[in-house]
Coordinates of C-alpha atoms in Angstrom, one line a residue:
M389 CA -6.5 -27.7 -25.0
R390 CA -4.9 -25.8 -27.8
L391 CA -3.2 -29.0 -29.1
L392 CA -6.4 -31.0 -29.0
L393 CA -8.3 -28.3 -30.9
A394 CA -5.6 -27.9 -33.5
L395 CA -5.5 -31.7 -34.1
K396 CA -9.3 -31.7 -34.5
D397 CA -9.3 -28.8 -36.9
L398 CA -6.2 -29.6 -39.0
G399 CA -6.2 -33.5 -39.0
T400 CA -2.5 -34.1 -38.7
V401 CA 0.2 -33.8 -36.0
S402 CA 2.6 -32.0 -38.3
R403 CA 0.1 -29.2 -39.2
A404 CA -1.0 -28.9 -35.6
A405 CA 2.6 -28.5 -34.5
E406 CA 3.2 -25.9 -37.2
Q407 CA 0.2 -23.9 -36.1
L408 CA 1.2 -24.0 -32.4
E409 CA 4.9 -23.3 -33.3
I410 CA 6.2 -26.4 -31.5
S411 CA 8.2 -29.3 -32.8
Q412 CA 6.4 -32.4 -34.3
S413 CA 7.9 -34.6 -31.6
S414 CA 6.4 -32.3 -28.9
A415 CA 3.0 -32.4 -30.6
S416 CA 3.2 -36.3 -30.8
Y417 CA 4.2 -36.4 -27.1
G418 CA 1.3 -34.1 -26.2
L419 CA -1.1 -36.3 -28.1
E420 CA 0.0 -39.4 -26.2
K421 CA -0.5 -37.5 -22.9
L422 CA -4.0 -36.5 -24.0
R423 CA -4.8 -40.1 -24.9
R424 CA -3.7 -41.3 -21.5
A425 CA -5.6 -38.5 -19.7
F426 CA -8.9 -39.3 -21.6
S427 CA -8.3 -43.1 -21.8
D428 CA -9.2 -43.0 -25.5
P429 CA -7.3 -42.8 -28.8
L430 CA -9.1 -39.4 -29.5
F431 CA -7.9 -39.5 -33.1
V432 CA -7.5 -42.4 -35.5
R433 CA -5.9 -42.6 -38.9
Q434 CA -8.2 -41.8 -41.8
G435 CA -6.7 -41.5 -45.3
A436 CA -3.8 -39.0 -45.2
G437 CA -4.8 -37.6 -41.9
M438 CA -6.7 -38.3 -38.6
A439 CA -10.3 -38.3 -37.6
A440 CA -11.7 -37.7 -34.2
T441 CA -13.3 -40.5 -32.2
A442 CA -16.6 -39.8 -30.4
R443 CA -14.6 -39.2 -27.3
G444 CA -12.3 -36.9 -29.3
D445 CA -15.3 -34.9 -30.6
E446 CA -16.7 -34.6 -27.1
A447 CA -13.3 -33.4 -25.6
A448 CA -12.8 -30.9 -28.4
A449 CA -16.2 -29.4 -27.9
Y450 CA -15.6 -29.0 -24.2
C451 CA -12.2 -27.4 -24.8
A452 CA -13.6 -25.0 -27.3
D453 CA -16.0 -23.8 -24.6
M454 CA -13.5 -23.7 -21.8
L455 CA -10.3 -22.4 -23.5
P456 CA -11.3 -18.7 -23.9
G457 CA -12.0 -18.5 -20.2
F458 CA -8.6 -20.1 -19.2
E459 CA -6.8 -17.8 -21.7
A460 CA -8.4 -14.8 -20.1
L461 CA -7.3 -16.0 -16.7
A462 CA -3.8 -16.5 -17.9
T463 CA -3.6 -13.0 -19.5
P464 CA -2.1 -10.5 -17.0
A465 CA -4.7 -8.1 -15.7
R466 CA -4.5 -4.5 -16.7
F467 CA -5.1 -1.4 -14.7
D468 CA -6.0 2.0 -16.1
P469 CA -6.1 4.7 -13.4
A470 CA -7.9 7.1 -15.7
T471 CA -10.9 4.8 -16.0
S472 CA -10.8 2.6 -12.9
T473 CA -13.6 2.8 -10.4
R474 CA -11.8 0.7 -7.8
T475 CA -11.9 1.4 -4.1
F476 CA -8.7 1.2 -2.2
R477 CA -8.9 1.0 1.6
I478 CA -6.0 2.5 3.6
A479 CA -5.3 2.4 7.3
A480 CA -3.5 5.4 8.8
T481 CA -3.1 7.5 11.9
A482 CA -3.8 11.2 11.8
Y483 CA -0.1 11.9 11.1
E484 CA -0.1 10.0 7.8
I485 CA -3.5 11.4 6.9
F486 CA -2.4 15.0 7.4
G487 CA 1.3 14.5 6.5
L488 CA 1.0 12.3 3.4
L489 CA -2.5 11.4 2.1
A490 CA -4.0 14.9 2.3
D491 CA -1.1 16.3 0.4
R492 CA -1.3 13.6 -2.4
H493 CA -5.1 13.5 -2.8
Q494 CA -5.3 16.3 -5.3
A495 CA -2.7 14.6 -7.6
L496 CA -4.4 11.3 -7.1
R497 CA -7.7 12.8 -8.3
Q498 CA -6.1 14.2 -11.4
E499 CA -4.6 10.8 -12.4
A500 CA -7.4 8.6 -11.2
P501 CA -10.6 10.7 -11.0
R502 CA -13.0 7.8 -10.4
I503 CA -11.0 5.9 -7.8
V504 CA -12.5 5.8 -4.3
L505 CA -10.0 6.2 -1.5
H506 CA -11.4 4.8 1.8
V507 CA -9.2 5.9 4.7
D508 CA -9.6 4.4 8.1
D509 CA -8.2 6.4 11.0
I510 CA -6.7 3.9 13.3
D511 CA -5.8 4.1 17.0
N512 CA -2.9 1.7 16.9
P513 CA -0.2 2.1 14.2
N514 CA 0.8 -1.5 14.8
A515 CA -2.7 -2.8 13.9
V516 CA -1.9 -5.3 11.1
E517 CA -4.5 -7.9 11.6
K518 CA -6.7 -6.5 8.8
L519 CA -4.0 -6.3 6.2
H520 CA -4.8 -9.8 4.9
G521 CA -8.4 -9.0 4.2
Q522 CA -9.9 -5.7 4.9
W523 CA -7.2 -3.2 4.2
D524 CA -5.1 -2.7 1.0
M525 CA -2.3 -1.1 2.9
L526 CA -1.3 0.4 6.3
F527 CA 1.0 3.4 7.0
S528 CA 3.1 2.9 10.1
P529 CA 6.3 4.3 11.7
Y530 CA 7.1 0.7 12.6
V531 CA 7.8 -2.4 10.5
P532 CA 5.4 -5.1 11.6
E533 CA 6.9 -8.5 12.3
T534 CA 3.9 -10.5 11.2
G535 CA 4.6 -13.0 8.5
G536 CA 3.4 -12.5 4.9
L537 CA 3.7 -8.7 4.9
K538 CA 5.7 -6.5 2.6
Q539 CA 7.0 -3.0 3.4
R540 CA 8.5 0.0 1.7
K541 CA 10.1 3.0 3.5
L542 CA 8.5 6.2 2.3
F543 CA 10.5 8.9 4.1
E544 CA 12.1 10.1 7.3
D545 CA 10.9 13.0 9.3
S546 CA 12.6 15.1 11.9
Y547 CA 10.9 16.6 15.0
A548 CA 10.0 20.3 15.4
I549 CA 8.5 22.4 18.2
F550 CA 5.4 24.2 17.1
F551 CA 4.1 27.3 18.8
D552 CA 2.0 30.5 18.3
P553 CA 4.6 33.2 17.5
E554 CA 2.2 35.9 18.7
Q555 CA 2.3 34.4 22.2
I556 CA 5.9 33.3 22.9
E557 CA 9.4 33.6 21.6
P558 CA 10.9 30.6 19.7
P559 CA 11.8 27.8 22.2
N560 CA 15.3 27.2 20.8
S561 CA 16.9 25.9 23.9
I562 CA 16.4 23.2 26.5
E563 CA 15.9 25.9 29.1
A564 CA 13.1 27.4 27.0
I565 CA 11.5 24.0 26.5
A566 CA 11.7 23.3 30.2
T567 CA 9.8 26.5 31.2
A568 CA 7.2 26.2 28.4
Q569 CA 3.8 24.5 28.8
H570 CA 3.4 21.5 26.6
A571 CA 0.5 20.1 24.6
V572 CA 0.5 16.4 24.2
V573 CA -1.4 13.9 22.2
S574 CA -2.4 10.7 24.0
R575 CA -5.4 8.5 23.5
D576 CA -4.9 6.6 26.8
G577 CA -3.6 9.5 28.9
N578 CA 0.0 8.2 29.0
T579 CA 2.3 11.2 28.4
R580 CA 5.6 9.3 28.8
T581 CA 6.6 9.6 25.2
N582 CA 10.0 9.7 23.5
V583 CA 10.0 13.5 24.0
Q584 CA 9.5 13.1 27.8
R585 CA 12.3 10.5 28.0
A586 CA 14.6 12.8 26.0
L587 CA 14.0 15.7 28.4
E588 CA 14.4 13.5 31.5
A589 CA 17.8 12.4 30.1
R590 CA 18.8 16.0 30.3
G591 CA 17.4 16.4 33.9
V592 CA 14.3 18.3 32.7
N593 CA 10.6 17.6 33.5
R594 CA 8.2 19.2 31.1
R595 CA 5.1 21.0 32.3
I596 CA 2.0 19.6 30.5
G597 CA -0.9 22.1 30.1
L598 CA -3.0 20.2 27.5
I599 CA -3.7 16.5 26.7
V600 CA -5.8 15.7 23.6
S601 CA -6.7 12.4 22.1
S602 CA -6.0 13.4 18.4
F603 CA -3.6 15.6 16.5
E604 CA -6.4 17.5 14.8
H605 CA -7.5 18.9 18.1
L606 CA -4.2 20.6 18.8
P607 CA -4.2 23.7 16.4
T608 CA -7.6 24.9 17.7
M609 CA -6.6 24.4 21.3
M610 CA -3.1 25.9 21.0
R611 CA -3.9 28.9 19.0
G612 CA -3.7 32.1 21.1
T613 CA -1.9 30.3 24.0
P614 CA 1.8 29.9 25.0
L615 CA 1.5 26.1 24.6
V616 CA 4.2 24.3 22.6
A617 CA 4.0 20.8 20.9
T618 CA 6.8 18.6 19.8
L619 CA 5.6 16.9 16.6
P620 CA 6.9 15.5 13.3
Q621 CA 8.1 18.4 11.1
R622 CA 5.7 17.5 8.2
F623 CA 2.8 18.8 10.1
A624 CA 4.1 22.3 9.1
N625 CA 2.8 21.7 5.6
G626 CA -0.8 21.1 6.6
L627 CA -2.3 20.8 10.0
F628 CA 0.1 23.3 11.6
Q629 CA 0.8 25.6 8.6
D630 CA -0.4 28.6 10.6
F631 CA 2.0 28.0 13.4
A632 CA 5.7 28.8 13.7
H633 CA 8.2 26.0 14.4
V634 CA 11.8 25.4 15.3
P635 CA 13.9 22.2 15.2
A636 CA 13.6 20.3 18.4
P637 CA 17.0 20.5 20.2
L638 CA 16.4 17.1 21.9
G639 CA 18.5 14.7 19.9
L640 CA 15.5 12.7 18.9
P641 CA 16.0 10.1 16.2
N642 CA 14.1 10.8 12.9
L643 CA 10.7 9.2 12.5
S644 CA 10.5 6.7 9.6
L645 CA 7.3 6.1 7.8
Y646 CA 6.6 2.7 6.1
M647 CA 3.9 1.5 3.7
V648 CA 2.9 -2.0 4.6
W649 CA 0.7 -4.5 2.7
S650 CA 0.0 -8.2 2.4
G651 CA 2.2 -10.1 0.0
A652 CA -0.9 -11.4 -1.7
H653 CA -1.4 -7.9 -3.2
D654 CA 2.1 -7.9 -4.9
P655 CA 1.1 -9.0 -8.4
D656 CA -2.1 -6.8 -8.4
P657 CA -1.5 -4.1 -11.1
G658 CA -3.9 -1.6 -9.4
H659 CA -2.3 -2.1 -6.0
R660 CA 1.2 -1.8 -7.6
W661 CA 0.2 1.4 -9.3
L662 CA -1.1 3.0 -6.1
R663 CA 2.1 1.9 -4.2
N664 CA 4.3 3.5 -6.8
F665 CA 2.2 6.6 -7.1
L666 CA 2.5 7.3 -3.4
A667 CA 6.2 6.3 -3.2
Q668 CA 7.3 8.4 -6.2
R669 CA 5.9 11.5 -4.5
T670 CA 7.6 11.0 -1.2
G671 CA 11.2 10.4 -2.2
A672 CA 10.8 6.8 -1.1
T673 CA 13.5 4.2 -1.3
S674 CA 13.2 2.2 -4.5
G675 CA 13.2 -1.3 -3.0
E676 CA 10.3 -3.2 -1.5
A677 CA 10.8 -6.0 1.0

């Protein structure tokens, strides 16, 4: 399109080539391709230059209308967090909401005051079916195996035992954990978690005194009771900041948290900004996969 318009405006192949900063042979080759594409000479010799045929005039007028739009499409999109009004939709469990997003939200508001953060609290951390359409990203302790997804590890978290220090002494030993009453989070009533299996491996059966369907119910229900809860240590910075906690002496592996998104979002500058914003504030590994 640029070559056709330059030939129409300047009247010679050499001058068109100079304007487009290409060789004259490349311009001549381009003209031959245009002639084949339009099945018309497009330009014929006239004096020291060339004049457009009727078909050439028609093609040039069309290109003059279309070229700005194509050039805009070819220009990399820009994203300014300070002025953007974009909505980002994120899927997370209560752990990520209280352990990550709530902690980052104030900083996000300072850098991107007009952005809307739409957070969906999900039941299943493996729910990835909406990542190709509805959600911009998902936070999960697992790496989904579904094709077309990208992931970035944000951090690792150890487990701690939370308790009301006005009710019981710190449960620092297996024996203390075995005699304590435990509060458990389970949406479906299943209490056979990794904590339960770790205790069973040591010949201990825990006594469960409370089962709730969501983490946010635990603090209210546990306060003023001798109940203990084994949870990721990051809850100490928010949801359980009024409780005491000690490291869980159960040999539990650390919990890893991943940011997961559709590969279709990779080149999106706004999406890339949000990924980097969250990752830089969690000590995330630098690589994305």
